[in-house]
Structures are given as structure tokens and as C-alpha cells.
Coordinates of C-alpha atoms in Angstrom, one line a residue:
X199 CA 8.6 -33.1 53.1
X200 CA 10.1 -35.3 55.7
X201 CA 7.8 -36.5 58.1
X202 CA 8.1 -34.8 61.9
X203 CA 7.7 -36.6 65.4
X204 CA 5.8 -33.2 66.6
X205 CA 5.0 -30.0 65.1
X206 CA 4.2 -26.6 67.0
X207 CA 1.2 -24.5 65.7
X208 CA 1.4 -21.2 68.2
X209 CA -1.5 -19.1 68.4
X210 CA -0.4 -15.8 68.1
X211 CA -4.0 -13.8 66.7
X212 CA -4.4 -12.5 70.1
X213 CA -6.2 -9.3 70.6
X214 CA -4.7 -8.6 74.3
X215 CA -8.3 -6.0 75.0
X216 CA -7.0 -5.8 78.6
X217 CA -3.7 -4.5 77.7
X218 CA -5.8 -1.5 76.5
X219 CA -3.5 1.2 74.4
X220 CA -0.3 -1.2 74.3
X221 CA -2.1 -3.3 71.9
X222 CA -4.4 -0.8 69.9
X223 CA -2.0 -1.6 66.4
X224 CA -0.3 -4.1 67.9
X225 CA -1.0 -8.6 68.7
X226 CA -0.1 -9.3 72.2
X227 CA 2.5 -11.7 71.5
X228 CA 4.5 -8.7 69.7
X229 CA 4.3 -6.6 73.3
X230 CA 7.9 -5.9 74.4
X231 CA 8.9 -7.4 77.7
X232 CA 12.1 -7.7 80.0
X233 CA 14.3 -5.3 78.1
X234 CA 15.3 -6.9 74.8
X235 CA 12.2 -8.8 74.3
X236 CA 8.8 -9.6 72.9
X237 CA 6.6 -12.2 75.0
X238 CA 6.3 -14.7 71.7
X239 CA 10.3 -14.7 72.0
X240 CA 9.5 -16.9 75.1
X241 CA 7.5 -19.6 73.4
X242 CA 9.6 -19.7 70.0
X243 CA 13.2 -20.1 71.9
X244 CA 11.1 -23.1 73.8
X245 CA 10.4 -24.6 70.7
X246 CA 14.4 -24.2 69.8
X247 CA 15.6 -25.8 73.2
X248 CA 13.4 -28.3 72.4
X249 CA 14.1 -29.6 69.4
X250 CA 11.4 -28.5 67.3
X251 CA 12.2 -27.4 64.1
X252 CA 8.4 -27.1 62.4
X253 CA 6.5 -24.1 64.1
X254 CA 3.3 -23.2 62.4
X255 CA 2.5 -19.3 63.4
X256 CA -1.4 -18.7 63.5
X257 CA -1.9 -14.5 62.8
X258 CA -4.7 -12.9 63.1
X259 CA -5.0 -9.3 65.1
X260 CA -2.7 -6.5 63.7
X261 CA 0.0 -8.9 62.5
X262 CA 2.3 -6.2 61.0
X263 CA 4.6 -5.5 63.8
X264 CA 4.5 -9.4 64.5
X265 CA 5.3 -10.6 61.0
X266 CA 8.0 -8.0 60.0
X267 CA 9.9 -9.2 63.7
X268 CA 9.3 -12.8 62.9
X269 CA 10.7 -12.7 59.7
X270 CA 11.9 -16.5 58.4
X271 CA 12.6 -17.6 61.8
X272 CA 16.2 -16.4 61.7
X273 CA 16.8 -15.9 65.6
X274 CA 15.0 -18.8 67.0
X275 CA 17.0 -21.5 64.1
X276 CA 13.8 -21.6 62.0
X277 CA 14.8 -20.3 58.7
X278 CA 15.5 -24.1 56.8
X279 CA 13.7 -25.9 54.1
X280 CA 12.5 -28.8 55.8
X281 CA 10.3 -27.3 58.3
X282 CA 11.1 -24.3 59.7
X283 CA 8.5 -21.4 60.2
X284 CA 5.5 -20.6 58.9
X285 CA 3.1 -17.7 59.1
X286 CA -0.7 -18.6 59.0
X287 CA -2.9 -16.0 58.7
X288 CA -6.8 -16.7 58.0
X289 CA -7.3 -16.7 53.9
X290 CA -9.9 -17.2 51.4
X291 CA -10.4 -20.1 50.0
X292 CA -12.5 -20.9 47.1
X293 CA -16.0 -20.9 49.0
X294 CA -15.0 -17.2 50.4
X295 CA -13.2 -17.6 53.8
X296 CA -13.7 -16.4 57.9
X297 CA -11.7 -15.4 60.4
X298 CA -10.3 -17.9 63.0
X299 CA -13.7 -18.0 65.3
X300 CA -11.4 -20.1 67.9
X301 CA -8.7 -21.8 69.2
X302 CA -9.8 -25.2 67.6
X303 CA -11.2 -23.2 64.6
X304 CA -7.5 -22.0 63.9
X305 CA -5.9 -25.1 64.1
X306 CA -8.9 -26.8 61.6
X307 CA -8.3 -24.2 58.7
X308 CA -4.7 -25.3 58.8
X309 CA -5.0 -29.2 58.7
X310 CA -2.9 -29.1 55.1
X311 CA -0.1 -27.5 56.9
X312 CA 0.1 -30.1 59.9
X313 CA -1.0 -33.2 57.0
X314 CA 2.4 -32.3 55.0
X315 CA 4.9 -33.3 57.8
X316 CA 2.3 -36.2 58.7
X317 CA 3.5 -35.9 62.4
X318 CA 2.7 -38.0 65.1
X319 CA 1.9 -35.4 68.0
X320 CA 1.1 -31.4 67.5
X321 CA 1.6 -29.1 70.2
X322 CA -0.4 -26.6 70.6
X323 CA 1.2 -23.2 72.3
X324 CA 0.3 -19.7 72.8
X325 CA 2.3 -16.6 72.0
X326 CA 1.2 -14.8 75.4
X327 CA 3.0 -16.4 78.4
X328 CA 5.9 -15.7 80.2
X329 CA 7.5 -19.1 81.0
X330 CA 11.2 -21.6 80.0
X331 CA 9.9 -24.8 79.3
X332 CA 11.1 -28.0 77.5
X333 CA 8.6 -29.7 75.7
X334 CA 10.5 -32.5 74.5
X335 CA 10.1 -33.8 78.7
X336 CA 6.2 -33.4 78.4
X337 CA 6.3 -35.2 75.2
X338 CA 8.1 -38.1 76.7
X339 CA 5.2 -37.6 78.9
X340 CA 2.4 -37.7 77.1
X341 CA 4.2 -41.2 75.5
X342 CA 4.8 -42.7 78.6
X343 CA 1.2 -42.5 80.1
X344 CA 0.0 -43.4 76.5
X345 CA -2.4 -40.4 76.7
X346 CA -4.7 -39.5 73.8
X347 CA -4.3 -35.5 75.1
X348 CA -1.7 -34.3 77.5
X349 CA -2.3 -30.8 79.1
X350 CA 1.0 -28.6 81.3
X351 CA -1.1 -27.7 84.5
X352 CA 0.7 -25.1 87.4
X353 CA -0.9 -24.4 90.7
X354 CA -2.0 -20.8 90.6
X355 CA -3.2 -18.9 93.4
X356 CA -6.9 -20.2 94.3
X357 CA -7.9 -15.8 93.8
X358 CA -6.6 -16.1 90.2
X359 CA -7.9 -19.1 89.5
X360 CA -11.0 -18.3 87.5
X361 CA -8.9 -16.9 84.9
X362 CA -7.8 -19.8 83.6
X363 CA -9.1 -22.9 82.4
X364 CA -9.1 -25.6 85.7
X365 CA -8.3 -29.4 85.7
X366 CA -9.1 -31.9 88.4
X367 CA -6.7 -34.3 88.6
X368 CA -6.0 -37.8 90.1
X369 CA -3.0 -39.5 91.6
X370 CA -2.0 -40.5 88.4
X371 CA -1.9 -37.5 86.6
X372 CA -5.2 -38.3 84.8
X373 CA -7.7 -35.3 84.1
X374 CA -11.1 -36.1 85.0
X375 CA -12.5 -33.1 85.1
X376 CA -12.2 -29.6 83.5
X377 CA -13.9 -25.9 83.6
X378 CA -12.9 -23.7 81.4
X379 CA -12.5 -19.9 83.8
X380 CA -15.2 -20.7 86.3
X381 CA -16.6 -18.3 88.5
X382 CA -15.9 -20.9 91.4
X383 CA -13.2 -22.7 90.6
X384 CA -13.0 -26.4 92.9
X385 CA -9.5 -26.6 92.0
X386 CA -6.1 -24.4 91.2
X387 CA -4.1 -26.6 88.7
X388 CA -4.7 -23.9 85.5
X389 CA -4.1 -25.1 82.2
X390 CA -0.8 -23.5 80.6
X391 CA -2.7 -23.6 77.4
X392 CA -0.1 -26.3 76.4
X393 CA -1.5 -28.8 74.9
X394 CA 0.3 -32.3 73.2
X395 CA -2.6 -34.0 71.1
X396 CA -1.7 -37.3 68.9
X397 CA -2.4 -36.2 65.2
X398 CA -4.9 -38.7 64.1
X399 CA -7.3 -38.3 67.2
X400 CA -6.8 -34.2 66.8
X401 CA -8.0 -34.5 63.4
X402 CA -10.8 -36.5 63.9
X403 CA -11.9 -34.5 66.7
X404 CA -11.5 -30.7 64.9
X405 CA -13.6 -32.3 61.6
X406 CA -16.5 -33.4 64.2
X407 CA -16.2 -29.9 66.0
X408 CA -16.0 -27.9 63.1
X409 CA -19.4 -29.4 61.8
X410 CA -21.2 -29.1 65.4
X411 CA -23.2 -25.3 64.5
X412 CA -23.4 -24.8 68.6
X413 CA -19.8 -25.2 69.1
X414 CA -17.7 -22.1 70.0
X415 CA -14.5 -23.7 68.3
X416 CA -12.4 -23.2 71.2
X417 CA -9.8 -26.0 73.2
X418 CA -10.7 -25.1 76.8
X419 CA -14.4 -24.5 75.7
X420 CA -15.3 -27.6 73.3
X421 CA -12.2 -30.1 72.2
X422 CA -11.5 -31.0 75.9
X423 CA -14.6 -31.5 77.2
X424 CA -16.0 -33.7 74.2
X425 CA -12.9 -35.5 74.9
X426 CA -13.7 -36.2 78.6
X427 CA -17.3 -37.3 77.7
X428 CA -15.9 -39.9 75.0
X429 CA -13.6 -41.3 78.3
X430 CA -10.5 -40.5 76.9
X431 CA -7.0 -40.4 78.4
X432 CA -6.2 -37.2 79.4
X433 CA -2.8 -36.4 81.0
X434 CA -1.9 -33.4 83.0
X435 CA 1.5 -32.8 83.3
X436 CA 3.2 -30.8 86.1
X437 CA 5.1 -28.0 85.6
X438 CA 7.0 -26.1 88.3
X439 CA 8.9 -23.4 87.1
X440 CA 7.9 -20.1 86.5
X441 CA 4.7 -19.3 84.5
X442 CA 3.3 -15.9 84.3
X443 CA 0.0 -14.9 81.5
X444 CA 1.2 -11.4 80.7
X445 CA -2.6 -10.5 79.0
X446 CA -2.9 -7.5 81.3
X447 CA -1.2 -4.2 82.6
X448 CA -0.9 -5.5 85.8
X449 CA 0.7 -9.2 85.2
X450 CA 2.7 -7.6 82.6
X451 CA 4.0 -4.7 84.9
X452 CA 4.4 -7.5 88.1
X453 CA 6.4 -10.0 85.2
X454 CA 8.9 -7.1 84.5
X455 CA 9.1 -6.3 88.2
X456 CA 9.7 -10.0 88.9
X457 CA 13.1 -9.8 86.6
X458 CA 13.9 -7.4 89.4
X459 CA 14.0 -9.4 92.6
X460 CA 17.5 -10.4 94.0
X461 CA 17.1 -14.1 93.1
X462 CA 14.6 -13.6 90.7
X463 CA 12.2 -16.7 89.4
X464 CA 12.9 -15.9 85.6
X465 CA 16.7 -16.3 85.1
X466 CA 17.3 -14.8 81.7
X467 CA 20.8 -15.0 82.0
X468 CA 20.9 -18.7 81.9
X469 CA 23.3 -19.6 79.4
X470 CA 21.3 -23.2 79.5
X471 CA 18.7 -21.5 77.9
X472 CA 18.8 -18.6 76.6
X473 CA 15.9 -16.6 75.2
X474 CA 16.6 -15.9 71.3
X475 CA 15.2 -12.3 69.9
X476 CA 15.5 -9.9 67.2
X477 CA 18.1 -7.8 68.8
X478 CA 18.3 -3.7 67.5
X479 CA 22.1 -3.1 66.5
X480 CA 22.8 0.1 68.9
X481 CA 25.6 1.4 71.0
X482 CA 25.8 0.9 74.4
X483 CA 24.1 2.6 77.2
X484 CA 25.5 6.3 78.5
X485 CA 25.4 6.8 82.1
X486 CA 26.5 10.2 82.8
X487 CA 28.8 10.9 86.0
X488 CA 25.3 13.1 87.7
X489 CA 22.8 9.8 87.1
X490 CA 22.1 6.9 89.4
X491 CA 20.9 3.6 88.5
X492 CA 20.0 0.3 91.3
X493 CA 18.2 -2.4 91.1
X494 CA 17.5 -1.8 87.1
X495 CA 17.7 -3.1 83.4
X496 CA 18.9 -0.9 81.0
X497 CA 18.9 -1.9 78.0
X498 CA 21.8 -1.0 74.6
X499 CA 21.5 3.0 73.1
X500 CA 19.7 4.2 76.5
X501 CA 21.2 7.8 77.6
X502 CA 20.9 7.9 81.9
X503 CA 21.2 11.8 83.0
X504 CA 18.6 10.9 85.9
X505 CA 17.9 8.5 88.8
X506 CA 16.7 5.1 87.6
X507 CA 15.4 2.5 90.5
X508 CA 13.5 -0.7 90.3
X509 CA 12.7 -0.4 86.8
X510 CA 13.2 -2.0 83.2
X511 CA 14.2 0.2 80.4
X512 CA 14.2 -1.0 76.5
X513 CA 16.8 0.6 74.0
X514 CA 17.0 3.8 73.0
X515 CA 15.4 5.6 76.2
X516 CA 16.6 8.9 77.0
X517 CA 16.4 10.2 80.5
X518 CA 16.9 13.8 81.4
X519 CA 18.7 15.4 83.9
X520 CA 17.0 15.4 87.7
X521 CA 14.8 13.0 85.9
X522 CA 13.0 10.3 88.3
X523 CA 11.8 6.8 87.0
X524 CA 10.9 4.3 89.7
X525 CA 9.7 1.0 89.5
X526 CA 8.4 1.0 86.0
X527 CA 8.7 -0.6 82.5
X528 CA 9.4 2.0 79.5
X529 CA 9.4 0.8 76.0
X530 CA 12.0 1.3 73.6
X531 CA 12.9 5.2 72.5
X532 CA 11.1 7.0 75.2
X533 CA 11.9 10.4 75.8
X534 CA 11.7 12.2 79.0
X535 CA 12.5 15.4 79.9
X536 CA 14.3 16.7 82.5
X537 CA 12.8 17.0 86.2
X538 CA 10.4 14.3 84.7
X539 CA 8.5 12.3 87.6
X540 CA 7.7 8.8 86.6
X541 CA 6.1 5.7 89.6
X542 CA 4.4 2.9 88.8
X543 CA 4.0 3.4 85.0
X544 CA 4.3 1.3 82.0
X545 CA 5.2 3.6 78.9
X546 CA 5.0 2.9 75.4
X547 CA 7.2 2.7 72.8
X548 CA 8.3 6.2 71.7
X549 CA 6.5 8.0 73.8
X550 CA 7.4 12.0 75.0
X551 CA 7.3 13.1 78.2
X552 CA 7.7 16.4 78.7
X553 CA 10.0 18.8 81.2
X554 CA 8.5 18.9 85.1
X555 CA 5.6 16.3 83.8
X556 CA 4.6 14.0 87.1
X557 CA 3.6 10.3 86.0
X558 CA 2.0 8.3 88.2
X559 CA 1.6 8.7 92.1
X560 CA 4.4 7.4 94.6
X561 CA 1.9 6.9 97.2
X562 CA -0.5 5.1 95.0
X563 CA -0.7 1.2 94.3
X564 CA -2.1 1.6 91.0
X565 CA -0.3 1.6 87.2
X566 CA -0.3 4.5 85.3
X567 CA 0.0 3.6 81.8
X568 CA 1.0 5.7 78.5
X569 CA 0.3 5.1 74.9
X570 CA 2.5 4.1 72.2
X571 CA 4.0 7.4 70.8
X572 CA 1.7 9.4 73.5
X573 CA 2.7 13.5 74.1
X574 CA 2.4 14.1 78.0
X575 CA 2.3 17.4 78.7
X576 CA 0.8 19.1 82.3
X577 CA -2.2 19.0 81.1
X578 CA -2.7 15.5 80.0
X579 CA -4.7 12.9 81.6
X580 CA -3.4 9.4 81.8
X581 CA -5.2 6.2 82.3
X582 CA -4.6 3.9 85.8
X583 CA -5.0 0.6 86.1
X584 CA -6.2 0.1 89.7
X585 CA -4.8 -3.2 91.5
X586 CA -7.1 -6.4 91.4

């Protein structure tokens, strides 16, 4: 194998609990999002933009869906030889074998992969966030400063703050503190969860972490502060575009909405960079002369007898006659009926809903959401996500 400035191991094991029934047989990174895509699209045409060719793809939760769309790579330029991708679910070795327990603990169990491109750097990325990003920039970055660990921080909103992990930072960029999602966070820069470590220090560091029997395994948690005792450099690195953590109903409902906006942050039709996916070969969409359609993204093999506004459709939906779908996200081969009412929802994939059925509540700020091949009838009683 030819040796690689910087490989990419992306965590994609994630559970996504508070996406609820969208993820009950499915990883979070393999939830659909804007249309024509899945949120670890985001992260793997990064990687392409950027020049990286070796992405290491850590599985874990109901990998199924996520593996049969990953394929080789194919979309996102990773199906080669030298490199390319590879998936890395947990596996037993010859003293048994465990789950990945962590972030760090992921990373650890595959030191062989990493070892056989003897890079110099690794990134470290999840398969959850919505975001464009070059990372070949924050490398130069992280070389420039001559940091031992570089970190992509954003200012987030001081409410949401907690949710994250939280770096202090000085006027040169360097990290001196960090708290992984404290209750009362003293600053807003969040970690991205984009991490650029050099090789030899990660290693050294994931060995001594793996033996220590009180250590959760985890980035944010353990490997960062230990890093911080021992007075290393740590680098944050700015980042100003847009960034959004899609792990529940209603950042993943406000991302889609976002696509929406006149100007919106998220360009997706930037031929600059473009957003690679696994794209279903359909026919185009059928508006019929009785439908309307404004402010919306409908999406290839979509049939429109109704009145679509502020909402995001994936292929394949069909929407009855007098059918009403406002601001709203429906998943790909939905069917619903005609006189159908549906506000404020998210609706999974291949869903029914039937003739007359009301979903959701005009009036009401919260999201309604529907299961994954769910049979809505009059009767039925739907979960809502109330606002935070």
C-alpha cells in the first residue's frame, strides 16, 4: 500500500435514539435528507472535494441499509485499489471481540487499517452532520500551527450549547480548555466533532486509553482532556459556513426547512461542490394541471394531484387529489390519499396515509412524525415532537 498524507475514519455506528421511529432498523447516517440524500452523503462528498481518497467506514447500529447504499464507494470516487473505502464493523478476534464502547474505542480496534497507509494525520469525522467543508484548509491548519490535535469549532447559539462538546479558546486559536456537553456551558465555540490528530501521537494516546479500566473510550470524554493535562498543542480551527447536527426530529425537520429559505445557508446546487449520492433511476415528476406547488423540492418519480407548500419531498411520493402537504419532509414512496391533511410532519419512507386522514395541526408548533412504512388511518395516533 502506498503511504497517505491523511486518512478519514468516519464514525458511522450511530444509534440516532432521538430520532425515535426514523431509526428503529436504520443508523442515523443512512436517514434521508434534502430530497435525494442521506446525511453521511454530506461527509463522504467532503472527503471527495478534499482530496481524500482512504476513508475508513466504522459500522455499528443496523448497518444494512448503510452498507448496501455505500457499496465500494462508487458515487463519492472511492471504489480504487489503493485506498478507497472501507467498511469496519466491530469483529472477533481471536480472544473473542466487543462492540465499539466509544469514539476512541472505535478508532483503537482498527489501528491495522490506519498502520497500512502509515499516514501522517487521521481525521476523524462523523456520519451525522449537515455541513460543506474542505478539509484539506484545516489540514494546512493544523500544519501551520504545528498542533499535536486540531479540532473545527462553530459558534452555536449559547441555548444549544450544552449539546455539544465546548472549547475555550485564545487569540491564537489554541484550546485551553474543554467540557464535553456541560450543563453550563462558559463558552459557545462547539466542537464539529472534526478532529485532525498526527498518527504517531493518536496511537500512543488510544494504546494508553484503551488500558485505562475507568475510561469511557470516547474523544470529547477522555482523548482530549488527557491531552490538555499532558500540555499539548491543541488547535481550534474556525469554521463559518453552515453546520447543522441532524440527531433529532426537530434539527432534522429545521435542516430540510432551511433548504427552503430564499437565499438559503446550504446551497446544494453549487456546482463547486456538489454533494455526491446514490441516486434511484426514476422518471421525472408529474404535476397534474389541478395541483400546486411553491416554495418546495420535489424530487424524480413523485406524482403531484395536490397542493404542496414549504416542504421537501423524496422520489416516488404520490399525492392525491385536494391533498394538502405543508411545510414538511416525506420520505421516499409515500402514499397519500386524497383530501389528505398533512403540517408540520416528517413521514417515513413508504408510509400510507389514508383518504380524509389529518396529520399534524396547522395551528400547532410541534412535529408530527410517522413511522417508516406506518398505516394512518382515522383512528391512528401519531407521535409529536414538541419544540425545545
Amino acid at each position: 500500500m502506498g503511504r497517505k498524507e491523511m486518512v478519514a475514519m468516519l464514525l458511522a455506528g450511530g444509534e440516532g435514539k432521538r430520532l425515535g421511529v426514523l431509526t428503529k432498523d436504520l443508523a442515523k447516517p443512512a436517514v434521508y435528507f434534502g430530497g435525494k440524500y442521506r446525511i453521511i452523503d454530506f461527509t463522504l462528498s467532503n472527503c471527495a472535494h478534499s482530496g481524500i481518497d482512504t476513508v475508513g467506514v466504522l459500522t455499528q447500529y443496523q448497518p444494512l441499509e448503510l452498507n448496501r447504499y455505500l457499496g465500494i464507494g462508487t458515487p463519492w470516487g472511492l471504489d480504487r485499489k489503493d485506498g478507497g473505502m472501507a467498511i469496519l464493523p466491530p469483529y472477533v478476534k481471536q480472544k473473542g471481540g466487543v462492540w465499539y464502547t466509544g469514539t476512541a474505542n472505535a478508532i483503537y480496534q482498527n489501528m491495522a487499517f490506519i498502520e497500512r497507509y502509515n499516514p501522517g494525520y487521521v481525521l476523524v469525522i462523523s456520519g451525522d452532520h449537515i455541513y460543506k467543508m474542505d478539509y484539506d484548509l484545516m489540514l494546512q491548519h493544523h500544519k501551520r500551527s504545528g498542533a499535536d490535535l486540531t479540532i473545527a469549532g462553530i459558534e452555536v447559539d449559547w441555548k444549544e450549547a450544552s449539546r455539544f462538546g465546548v472549547m475555550h479558546v485564545d487569540d491564537e486559536d489554541r484550546i485551553t480548555a474543554f467540557e464535553e456537553k456541560p450543563k453550563a456551558p462558559k463558552s459557545n465555540i462547539a466542537s464539529m466533532g472534526v478532529y485532525i490528530f498526527s498518527w504517531a501521537l493518536l496511537q500512543k494516546y488510544l494504546v494508553y486509553d484503551e488500558a485505562n479500566r475507568s475510561s469511557s473510550h470516547d474523544f470529547g470524554k477522555d482523548i482530549i482532556p488527557s491531552m490538555l493535562k499532558d500540555g499539548l498543542h491543541l488547535s481550534a480551527y474556525s469554521f463559518k459556513g453552515y453546520w447543522k447536527d441532524v440527531g433529532t426530529i426537530e434539527s432534522l425537520w429545521e435542516a430540510n426547512m432551511d433548504l427552503l429559505a430564499d437565499e438559503p445557508s446550504l446551497d446544494l446546487a453549487d456546482p463547486e461542490w456538489r454533494i455526491y449520492s446514490v441516486s434511484p433511476n426514476r422518471p421525472a415528476q408529474f404535476v397534474s394541471p389541478e395541483a400546486k406547488l411553491s416554495a418546495s423540492m420535489v424530487t424524480e418519480g413523485c406524482m403531484i394531484e395536490g397542493s404542496i407548500e414549504r416542504s421537501v419531498l423524496f422520489y416516488g411520493v404520490h399525492a392525491g387529489r385536494s391533498s394538502e402537504v405543508s411545510e414538511s419532509v416525506v420520505m421516499p414512496n409515500v402514499r397519500i390519499g386524497e383530501g389528505a391533511k398533512i403540517y408540520r410532519a416528517i413521514i417515513g419512507e413508504g408510509a400510507i396515509i389514508e383518504d380524509g386522514v389529518t396529520v399534524g395541526n396547522p395551528d400547532d408548533d410541534s412535529i408530527t412524525v410517522v413511522a417508516v412504512g406506518e398505516f394512518v388511518g382515522n383512528d391512528h395516533m401519531l407521535l409529536e415532537v414538541e419544540p425545545s
